[in-house]
Tab-separated table of C-alpha atoms and ligand atoms in Angstrom:
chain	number	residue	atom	x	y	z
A	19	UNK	CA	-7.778	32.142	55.162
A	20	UNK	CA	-8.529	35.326	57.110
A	21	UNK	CA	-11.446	37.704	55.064
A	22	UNK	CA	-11.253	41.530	56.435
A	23	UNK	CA	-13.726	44.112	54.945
A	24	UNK	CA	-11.895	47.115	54.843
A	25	UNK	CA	-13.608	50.522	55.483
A	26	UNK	CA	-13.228	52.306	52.461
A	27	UNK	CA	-15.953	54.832	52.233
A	28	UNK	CA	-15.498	55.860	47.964
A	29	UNK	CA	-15.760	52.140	47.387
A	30	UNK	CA	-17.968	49.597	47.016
A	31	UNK	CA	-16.641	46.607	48.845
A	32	UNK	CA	-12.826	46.178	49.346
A	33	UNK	CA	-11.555	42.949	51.262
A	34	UNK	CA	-8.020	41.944	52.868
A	35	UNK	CA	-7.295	38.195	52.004
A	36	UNK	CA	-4.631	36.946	54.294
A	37	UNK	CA	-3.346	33.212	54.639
A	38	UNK	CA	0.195	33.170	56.522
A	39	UNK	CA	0.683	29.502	55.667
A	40	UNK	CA	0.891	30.291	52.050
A	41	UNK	CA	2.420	33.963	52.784
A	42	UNK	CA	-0.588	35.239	50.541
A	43	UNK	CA	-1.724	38.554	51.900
A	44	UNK	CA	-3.819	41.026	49.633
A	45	UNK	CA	-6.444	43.335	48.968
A	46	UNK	CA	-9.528	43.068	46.357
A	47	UNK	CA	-11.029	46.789	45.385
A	48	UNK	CA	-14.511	46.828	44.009
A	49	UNK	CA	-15.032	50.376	42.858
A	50	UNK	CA	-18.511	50.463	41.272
A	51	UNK	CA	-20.857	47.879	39.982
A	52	UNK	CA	-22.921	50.223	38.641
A	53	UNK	CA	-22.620	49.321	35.087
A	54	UNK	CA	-22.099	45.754	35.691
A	55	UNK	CA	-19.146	43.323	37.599
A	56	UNK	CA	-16.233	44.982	38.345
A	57	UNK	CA	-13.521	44.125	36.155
A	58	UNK	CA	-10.106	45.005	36.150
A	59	UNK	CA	-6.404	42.823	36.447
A	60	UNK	CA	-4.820	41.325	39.553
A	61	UNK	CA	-1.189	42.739	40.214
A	62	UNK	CA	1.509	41.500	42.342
A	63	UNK	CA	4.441	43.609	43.398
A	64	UNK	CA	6.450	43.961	46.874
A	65	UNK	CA	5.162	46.897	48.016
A	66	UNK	CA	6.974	48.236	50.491
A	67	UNK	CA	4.013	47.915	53.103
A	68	UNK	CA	0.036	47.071	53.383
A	69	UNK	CA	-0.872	50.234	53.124
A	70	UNK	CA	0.657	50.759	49.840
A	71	UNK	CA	-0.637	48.302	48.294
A	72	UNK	CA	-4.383	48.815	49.801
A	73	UNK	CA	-3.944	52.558	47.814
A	74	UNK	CA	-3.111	51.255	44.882
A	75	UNK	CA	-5.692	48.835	44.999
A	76	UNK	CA	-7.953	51.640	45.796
A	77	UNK	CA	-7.107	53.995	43.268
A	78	UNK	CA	-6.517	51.768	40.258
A	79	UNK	CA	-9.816	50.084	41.162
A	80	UNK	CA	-11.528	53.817	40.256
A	81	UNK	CA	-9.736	54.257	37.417
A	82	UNK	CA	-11.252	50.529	36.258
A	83	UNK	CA	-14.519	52.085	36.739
A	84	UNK	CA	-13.685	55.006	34.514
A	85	UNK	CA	-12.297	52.648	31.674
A	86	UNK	CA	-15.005	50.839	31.367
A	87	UNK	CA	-17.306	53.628	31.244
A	88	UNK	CA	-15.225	55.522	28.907
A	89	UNK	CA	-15.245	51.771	26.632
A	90	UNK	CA	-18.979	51.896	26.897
A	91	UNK	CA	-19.095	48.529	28.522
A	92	UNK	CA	-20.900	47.045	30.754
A	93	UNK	CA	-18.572	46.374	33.231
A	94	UNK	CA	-18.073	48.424	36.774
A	95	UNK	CA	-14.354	48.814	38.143
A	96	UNK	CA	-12.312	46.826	40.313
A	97	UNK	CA	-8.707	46.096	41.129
A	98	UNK	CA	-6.784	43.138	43.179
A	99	UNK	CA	-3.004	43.291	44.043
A	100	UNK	CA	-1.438	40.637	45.816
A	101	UNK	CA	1.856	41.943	48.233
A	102	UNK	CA	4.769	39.824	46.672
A	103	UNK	CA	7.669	39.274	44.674
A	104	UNK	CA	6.024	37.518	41.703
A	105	UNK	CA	9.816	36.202	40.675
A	106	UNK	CA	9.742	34.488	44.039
A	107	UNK	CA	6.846	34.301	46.158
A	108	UNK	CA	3.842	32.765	43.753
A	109	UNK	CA	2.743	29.216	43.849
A	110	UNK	CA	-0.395	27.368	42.355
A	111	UNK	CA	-1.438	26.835	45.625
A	112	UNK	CA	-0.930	30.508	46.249
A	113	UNK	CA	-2.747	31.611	43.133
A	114	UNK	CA	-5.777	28.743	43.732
A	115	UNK	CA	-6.622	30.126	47.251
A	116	UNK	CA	-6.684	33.734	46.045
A	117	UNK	CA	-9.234	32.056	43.308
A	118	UNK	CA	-11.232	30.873	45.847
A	119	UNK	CA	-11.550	34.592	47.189
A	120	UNK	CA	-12.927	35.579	44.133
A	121	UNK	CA	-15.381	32.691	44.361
A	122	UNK	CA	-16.428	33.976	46.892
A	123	UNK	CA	-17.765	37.344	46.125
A	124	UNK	CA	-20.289	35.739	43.516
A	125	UNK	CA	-19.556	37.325	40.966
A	126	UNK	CA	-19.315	40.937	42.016
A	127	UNK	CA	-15.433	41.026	40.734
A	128	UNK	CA	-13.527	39.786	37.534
A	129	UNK	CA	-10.398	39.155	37.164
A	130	UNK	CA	-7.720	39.180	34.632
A	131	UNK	CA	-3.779	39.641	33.888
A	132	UNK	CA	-1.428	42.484	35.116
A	133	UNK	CA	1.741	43.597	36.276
A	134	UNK	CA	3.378	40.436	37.409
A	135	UNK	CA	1.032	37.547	36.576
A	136	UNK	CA	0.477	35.489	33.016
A	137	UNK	CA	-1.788	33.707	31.637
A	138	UNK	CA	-0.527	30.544	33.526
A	139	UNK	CA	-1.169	32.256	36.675
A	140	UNK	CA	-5.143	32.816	35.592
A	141	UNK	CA	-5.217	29.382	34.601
A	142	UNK	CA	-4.317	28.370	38.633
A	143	UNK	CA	-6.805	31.149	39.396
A	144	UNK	CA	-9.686	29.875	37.002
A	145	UNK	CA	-9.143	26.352	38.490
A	146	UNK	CA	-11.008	27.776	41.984
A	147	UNK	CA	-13.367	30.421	40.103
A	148	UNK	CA	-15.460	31.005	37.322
A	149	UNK	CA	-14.627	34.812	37.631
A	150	UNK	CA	-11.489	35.340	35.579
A	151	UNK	CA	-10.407	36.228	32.085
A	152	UNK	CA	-7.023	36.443	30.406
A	153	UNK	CA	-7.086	32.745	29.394
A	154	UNK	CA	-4.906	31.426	26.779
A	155	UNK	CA	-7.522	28.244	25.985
A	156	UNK	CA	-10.866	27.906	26.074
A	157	UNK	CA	-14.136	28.612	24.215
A	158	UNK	CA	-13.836	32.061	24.932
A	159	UNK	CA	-10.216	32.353	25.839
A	160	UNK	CA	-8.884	36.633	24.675
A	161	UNK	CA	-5.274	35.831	24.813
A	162	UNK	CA	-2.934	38.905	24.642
A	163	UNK	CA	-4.907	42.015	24.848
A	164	UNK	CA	-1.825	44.115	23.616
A	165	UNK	CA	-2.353	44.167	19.412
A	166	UNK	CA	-5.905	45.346	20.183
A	167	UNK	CA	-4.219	47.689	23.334
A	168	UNK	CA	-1.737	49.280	20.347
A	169	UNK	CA	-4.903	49.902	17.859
A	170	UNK	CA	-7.040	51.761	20.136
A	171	UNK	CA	-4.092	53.753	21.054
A	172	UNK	CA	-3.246	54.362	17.081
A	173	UNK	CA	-6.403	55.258	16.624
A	174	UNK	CA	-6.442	57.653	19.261
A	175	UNK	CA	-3.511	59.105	18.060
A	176	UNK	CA	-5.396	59.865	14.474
A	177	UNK	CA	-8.119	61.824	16.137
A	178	UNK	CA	-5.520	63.885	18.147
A	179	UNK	CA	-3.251	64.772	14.780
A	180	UNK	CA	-7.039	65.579	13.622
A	181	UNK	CA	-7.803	67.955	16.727
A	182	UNK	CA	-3.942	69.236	17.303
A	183	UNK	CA	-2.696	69.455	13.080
A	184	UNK	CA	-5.732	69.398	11.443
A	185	UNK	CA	-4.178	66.614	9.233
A	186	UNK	CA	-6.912	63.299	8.442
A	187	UNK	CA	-3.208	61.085	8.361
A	188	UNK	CA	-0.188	60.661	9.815
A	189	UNK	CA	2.134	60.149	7.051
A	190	UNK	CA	5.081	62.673	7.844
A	191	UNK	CA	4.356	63.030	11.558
A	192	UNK	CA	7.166	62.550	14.311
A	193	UNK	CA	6.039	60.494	16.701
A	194	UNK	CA	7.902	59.784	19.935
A	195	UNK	CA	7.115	56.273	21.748
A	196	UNK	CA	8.611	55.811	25.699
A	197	UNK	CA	8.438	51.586	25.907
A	198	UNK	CA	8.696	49.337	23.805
A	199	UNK	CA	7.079	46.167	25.643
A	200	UNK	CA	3.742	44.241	24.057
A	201	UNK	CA	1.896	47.670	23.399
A	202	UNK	CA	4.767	50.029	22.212
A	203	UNK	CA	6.196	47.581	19.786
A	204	UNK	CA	3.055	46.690	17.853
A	205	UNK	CA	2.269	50.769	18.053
A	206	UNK	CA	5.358	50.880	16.202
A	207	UNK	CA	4.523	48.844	13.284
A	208	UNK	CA	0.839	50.687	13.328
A	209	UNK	CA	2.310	54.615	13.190
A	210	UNK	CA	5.245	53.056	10.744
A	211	UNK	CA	2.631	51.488	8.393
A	212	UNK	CA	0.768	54.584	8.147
A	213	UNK	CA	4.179	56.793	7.301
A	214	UNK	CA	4.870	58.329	10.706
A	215	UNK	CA	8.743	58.709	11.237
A	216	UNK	CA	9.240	56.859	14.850
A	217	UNK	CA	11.599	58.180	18.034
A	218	UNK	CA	11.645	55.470	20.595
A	219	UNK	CA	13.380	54.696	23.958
A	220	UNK	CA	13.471	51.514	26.043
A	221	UNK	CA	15.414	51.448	29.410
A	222	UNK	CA	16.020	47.601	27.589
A	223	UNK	CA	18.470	48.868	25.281
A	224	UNK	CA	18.595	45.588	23.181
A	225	UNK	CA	14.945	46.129	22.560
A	226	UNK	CA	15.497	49.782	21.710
A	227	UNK	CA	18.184	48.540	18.958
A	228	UNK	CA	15.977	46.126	17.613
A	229	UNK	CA	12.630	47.912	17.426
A	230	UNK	CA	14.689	50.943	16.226
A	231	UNK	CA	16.471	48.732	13.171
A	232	UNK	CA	12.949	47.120	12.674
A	233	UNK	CA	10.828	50.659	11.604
A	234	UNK	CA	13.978	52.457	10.694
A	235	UNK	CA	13.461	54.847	13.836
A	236	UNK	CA	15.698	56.696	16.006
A	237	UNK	CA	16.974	55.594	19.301
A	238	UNK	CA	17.157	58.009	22.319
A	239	UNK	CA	18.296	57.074	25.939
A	240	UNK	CA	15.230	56.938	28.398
A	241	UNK	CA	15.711	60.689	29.937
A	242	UNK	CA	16.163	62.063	26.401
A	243	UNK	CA	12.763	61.292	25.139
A	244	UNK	CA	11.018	64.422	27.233
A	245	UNK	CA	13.092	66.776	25.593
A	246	UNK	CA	12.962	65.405	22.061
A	247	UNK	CA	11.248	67.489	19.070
A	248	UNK	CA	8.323	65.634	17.999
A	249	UNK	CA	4.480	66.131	16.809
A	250	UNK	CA	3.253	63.492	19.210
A	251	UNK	CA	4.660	62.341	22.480
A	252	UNK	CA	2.970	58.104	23.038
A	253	UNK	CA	3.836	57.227	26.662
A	254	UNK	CA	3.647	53.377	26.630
A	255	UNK	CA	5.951	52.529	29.516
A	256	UNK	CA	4.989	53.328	33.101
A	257	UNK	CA	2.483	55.952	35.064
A	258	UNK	CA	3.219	58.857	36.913
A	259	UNK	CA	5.477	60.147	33.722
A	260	UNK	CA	3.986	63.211	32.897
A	261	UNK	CA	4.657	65.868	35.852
A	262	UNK	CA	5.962	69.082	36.918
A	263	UNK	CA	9.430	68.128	35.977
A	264	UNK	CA	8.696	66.631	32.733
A	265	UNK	CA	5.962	68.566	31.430
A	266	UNK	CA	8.314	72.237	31.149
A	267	UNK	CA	10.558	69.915	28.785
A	268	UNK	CA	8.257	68.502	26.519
A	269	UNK	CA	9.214	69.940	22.479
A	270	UNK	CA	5.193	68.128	21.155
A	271	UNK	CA	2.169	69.515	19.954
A	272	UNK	CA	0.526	66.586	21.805
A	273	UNK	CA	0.825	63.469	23.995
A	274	UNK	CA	-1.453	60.294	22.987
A	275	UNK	CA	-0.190	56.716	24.695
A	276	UNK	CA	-1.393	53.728	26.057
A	277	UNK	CA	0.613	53.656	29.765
A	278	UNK	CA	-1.846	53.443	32.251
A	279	UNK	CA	-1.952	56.366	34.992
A	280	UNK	CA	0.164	59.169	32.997
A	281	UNK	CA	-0.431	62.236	34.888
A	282	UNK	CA	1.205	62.302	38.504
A	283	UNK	CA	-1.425	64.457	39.456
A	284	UNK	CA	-4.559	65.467	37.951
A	285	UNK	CA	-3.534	68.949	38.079
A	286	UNK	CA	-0.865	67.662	35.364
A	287	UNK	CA	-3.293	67.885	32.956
A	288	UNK	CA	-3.937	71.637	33.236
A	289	UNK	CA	-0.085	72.398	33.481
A	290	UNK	CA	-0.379	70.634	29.477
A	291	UNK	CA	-3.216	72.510	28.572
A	292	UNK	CA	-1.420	75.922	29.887
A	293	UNK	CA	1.301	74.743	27.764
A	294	UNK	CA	-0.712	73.965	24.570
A	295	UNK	CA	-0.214	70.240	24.346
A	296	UNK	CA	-3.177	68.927	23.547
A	297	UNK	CA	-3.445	65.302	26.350
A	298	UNK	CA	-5.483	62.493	25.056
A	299	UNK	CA	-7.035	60.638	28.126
A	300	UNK	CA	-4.893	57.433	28.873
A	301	UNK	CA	-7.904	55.815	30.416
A	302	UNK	CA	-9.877	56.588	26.886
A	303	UNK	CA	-6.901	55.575	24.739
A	304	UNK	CA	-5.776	52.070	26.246
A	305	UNK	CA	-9.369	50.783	26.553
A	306	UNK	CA	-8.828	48.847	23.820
A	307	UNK	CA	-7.260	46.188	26.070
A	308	UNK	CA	-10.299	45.815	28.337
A	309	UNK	CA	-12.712	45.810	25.504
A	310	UNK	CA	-10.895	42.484	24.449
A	311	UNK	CA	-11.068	41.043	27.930
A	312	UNK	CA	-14.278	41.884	28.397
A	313	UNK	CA	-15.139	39.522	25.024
A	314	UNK	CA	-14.248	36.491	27.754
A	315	UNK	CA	-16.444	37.755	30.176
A	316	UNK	CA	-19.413	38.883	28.471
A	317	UNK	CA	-19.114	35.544	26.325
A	318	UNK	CA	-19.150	37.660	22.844
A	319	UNK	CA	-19.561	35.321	19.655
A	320	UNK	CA	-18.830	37.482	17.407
A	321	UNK	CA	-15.518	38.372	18.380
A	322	UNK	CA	-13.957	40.670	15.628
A	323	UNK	CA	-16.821	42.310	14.776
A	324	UNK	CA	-17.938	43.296	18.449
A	325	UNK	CA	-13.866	44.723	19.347
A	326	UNK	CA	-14.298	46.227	15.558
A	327	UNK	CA	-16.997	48.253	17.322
A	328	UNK	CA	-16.097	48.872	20.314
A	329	UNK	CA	-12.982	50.248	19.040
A	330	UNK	CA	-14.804	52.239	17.084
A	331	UNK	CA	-16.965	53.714	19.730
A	332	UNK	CA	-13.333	54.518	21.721
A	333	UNK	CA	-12.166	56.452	18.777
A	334	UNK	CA	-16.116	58.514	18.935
A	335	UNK	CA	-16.120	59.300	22.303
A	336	UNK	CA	-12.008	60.530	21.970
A	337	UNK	CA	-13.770	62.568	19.268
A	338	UNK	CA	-16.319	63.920	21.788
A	339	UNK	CA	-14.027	64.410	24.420
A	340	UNK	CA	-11.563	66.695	22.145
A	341	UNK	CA	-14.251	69.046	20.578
A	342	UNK	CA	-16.009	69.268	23.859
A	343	UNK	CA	-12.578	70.156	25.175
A	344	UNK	CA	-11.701	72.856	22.964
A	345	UNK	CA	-15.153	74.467	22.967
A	346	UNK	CA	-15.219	74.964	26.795
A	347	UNK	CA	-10.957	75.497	26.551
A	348	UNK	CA	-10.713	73.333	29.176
A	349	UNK	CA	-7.866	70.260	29.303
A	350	UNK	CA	-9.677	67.059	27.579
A	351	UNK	CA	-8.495	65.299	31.052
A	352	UNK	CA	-11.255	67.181	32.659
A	353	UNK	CA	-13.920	66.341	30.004
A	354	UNK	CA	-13.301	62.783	30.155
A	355	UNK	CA	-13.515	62.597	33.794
A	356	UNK	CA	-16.917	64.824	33.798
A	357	UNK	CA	-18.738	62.374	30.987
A	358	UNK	CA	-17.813	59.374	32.618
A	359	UNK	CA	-19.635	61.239	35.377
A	360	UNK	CA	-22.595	61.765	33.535
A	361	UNK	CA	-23.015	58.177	32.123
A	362	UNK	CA	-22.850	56.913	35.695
A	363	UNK	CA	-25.401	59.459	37.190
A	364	UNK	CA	-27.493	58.973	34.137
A	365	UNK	CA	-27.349	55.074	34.621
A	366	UNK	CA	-28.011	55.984	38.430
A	367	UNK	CA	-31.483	57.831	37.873
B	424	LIG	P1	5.508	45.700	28.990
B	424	LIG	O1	6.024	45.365	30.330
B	424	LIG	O2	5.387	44.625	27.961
B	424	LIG	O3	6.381	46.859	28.329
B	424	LIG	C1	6.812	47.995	29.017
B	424	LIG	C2	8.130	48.431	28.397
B	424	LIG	O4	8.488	49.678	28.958
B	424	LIG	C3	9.276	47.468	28.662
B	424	LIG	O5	9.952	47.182	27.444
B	424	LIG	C4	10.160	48.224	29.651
B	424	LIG	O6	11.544	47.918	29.516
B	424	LIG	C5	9.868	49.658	29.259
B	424	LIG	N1	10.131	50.650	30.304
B	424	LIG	C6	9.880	50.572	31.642
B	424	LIG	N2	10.235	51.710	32.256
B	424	LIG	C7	10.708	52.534	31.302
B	424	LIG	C8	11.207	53.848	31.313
B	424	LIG	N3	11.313	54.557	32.442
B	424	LIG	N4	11.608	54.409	30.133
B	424	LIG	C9	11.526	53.700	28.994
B	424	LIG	N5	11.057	52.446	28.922
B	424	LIG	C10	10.641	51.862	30.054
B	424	LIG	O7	4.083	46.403	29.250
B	424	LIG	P2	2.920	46.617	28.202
B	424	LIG	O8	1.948	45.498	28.316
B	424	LIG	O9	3.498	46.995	26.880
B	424	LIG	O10	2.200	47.893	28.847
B	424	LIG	C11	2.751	49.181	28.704
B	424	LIG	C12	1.856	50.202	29.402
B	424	LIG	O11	0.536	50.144	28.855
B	424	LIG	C13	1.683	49.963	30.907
B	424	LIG	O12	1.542	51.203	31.552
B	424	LIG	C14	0.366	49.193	30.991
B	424	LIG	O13	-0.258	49.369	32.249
B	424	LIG	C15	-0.420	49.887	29.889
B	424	LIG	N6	-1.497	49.060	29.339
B	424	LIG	C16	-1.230	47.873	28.759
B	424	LIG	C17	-2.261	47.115	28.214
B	424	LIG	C18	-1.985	45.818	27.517
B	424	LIG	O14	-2.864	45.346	26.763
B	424	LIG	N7	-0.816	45.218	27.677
B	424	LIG	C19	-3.587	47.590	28.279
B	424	LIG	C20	-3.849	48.824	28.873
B	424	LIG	C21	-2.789	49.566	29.398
């Protein structure tokens, strides 16, 4: 196995892992350890080249370190994506000898599921480290993070119709929901429980039909749901969604989701603001899904309680980020990122 530090100058530590016998080539981000280990997921996609894949790495790796600020946790922010088809080019052997990377940066990264891996996959991982979460079994095994994913992201959604309708419910609301994989579906039953009226898309039709017979909502094709009237807009598919082409069609008063990376650009969040759509922070909505990871890694014992919390302290700091927003009529994109700021440089002095 070859072990390349790559210059990186934002970043903590980032290594290539390369091993041509087992066609395992890679990169492992480490962000910030300020707060803690970096955490964040291991992907693996076939990106096109290296280079690609090192960005991504790079940039996702930042945004761990602002989702686990944002969560309040102790954790700092890393990333790992492995260049691949995961369909056709993982193997245990594969998967044990990127473990054995981890090993061997002692404990300065975690980590756990994403695009392209299960929890199968971390249990070839976690047979060569200590370092990773996203078990199905063990003492402190967290499962699926996805039903916990779906109620930080309801809850977020609450504290926007607050901010955006001035309503304290959502009974009566239109909400429209793009994806409806792990985290859109159980969304679904959350804002249909509490008496929103649901508009969702799926590029998997089938799942469309079903979700859409399950909470009685209507079904429009993937383009459509941009240009649909609705209250509030939940992105819960993929990133890079909300942009100059999309934004000038959007009929909501707000747009509150769980999809990781939403904005194409971060000047995507002023072109909302300008429009009046109030953004709630993807990186401050989703946390829910780290918080229960990070219950594996920090060892919590009190399981419920502890996410109960945390949760809680998500839907606070959304709170925060909102008031602060519209005092200083700035886009609550811009807050988010400046109190993360502050709760590192704070931790820093
Ligand atoms: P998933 O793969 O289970 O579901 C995604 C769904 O989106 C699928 O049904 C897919 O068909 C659909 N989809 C893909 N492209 C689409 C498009 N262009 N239009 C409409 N539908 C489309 O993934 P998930 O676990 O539900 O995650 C959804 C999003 O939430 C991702 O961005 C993920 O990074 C983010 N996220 C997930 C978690 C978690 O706990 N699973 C935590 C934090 C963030």
């Amino acid at each position: 196995m070859d072990i390349t530090i790559v210059d990186a100058p934002e970043h903590e530590r980032v290594v290539e892992f390369k091993d041509n016998s087992l066609g395992l080539l890679g990169y492992i981000a480490i962000h910030s350890t300020q707060r803690g280990p970096a955490a964040g997921g291991v992907r693996m996609r076939p990106f096109g080249h290296p280079a690609e894949a090192l960005d991504d790495a790079l940039r996702l790796a930042r945004g761990m370190t602002f989702k686990n600020a944002a969560a309040d946790l102790p954790l700092g922010g890393g990333k790992a994506v492995i260049i691949g088809d995961p369909h056709e080019d993982k193997s245990p052997e594969l998967l044990q000898a990127f473990g054995r990377v981890i090993q061997g940066l002692n404990g300065l990264y975690w980590t756990a599921e994403d695009m392209g891996m299960t929890p199968a996959d971390m249990a070839h991982i976690g047979s060569e480290t200590e370092f990773v979460a996203g078990l199905a079994e063990g003492e402190f095994a967290s499962g699926d993070p996805s039903p916990i994913t779906a109620r930080g992201i309801f809850n977020a959604i609450r504290v926007t119709a607050q901010h955006r309708f001035r309503l304290s419910g959502l009974k009566g609301l239109t909400v429209s929901v793009q994806g409806l994989g792990h985290v859109g579906e159980h969304l679904c039953q959350l804002l249909h429980d509490s008496g929103a009226q649901l508009i969702v898309t799926d590029i998997d039709t089938r799942q469309a039909a079903r979700v859409a017979e399950r909470f009685a909502a209507r079904v429009v094709a993937p383009d459509a749901i941009y240009g649909v009237e609705a209250d509030i807009f939940a992105p819960c598919a993929i990133g890079g969604i909300l942009n100059e082409t999309s934004i000038p069609l959007l009929k909501v008063g707000a747009v509150a989701g769980g999809a990781n990376n939403q904005l194409s650009r971060d000047r995507d969040a002023q072109l909302l603001h300008e429009r009046g759509i109030l953004y709630a922070p993807d990186f401050v909505a989703n946390g829910g899904g780290i918080v229960n990871v990070a219950t594996e890694i920090l060892r919590v014992a009190e399981r419920e309680a502890w996410v109960a919390g945390r949760l809680q302290a998500l839907e606070q700091t959304m709170d925060r980020i909102l008031t602060r927003a519209k005092a200083e009529a700035v886009s609550p994109h811009e807050v988010a990122e400046s109190i993360v700021h502050e709760m590192l440089s704070l931790q820093a002095a």
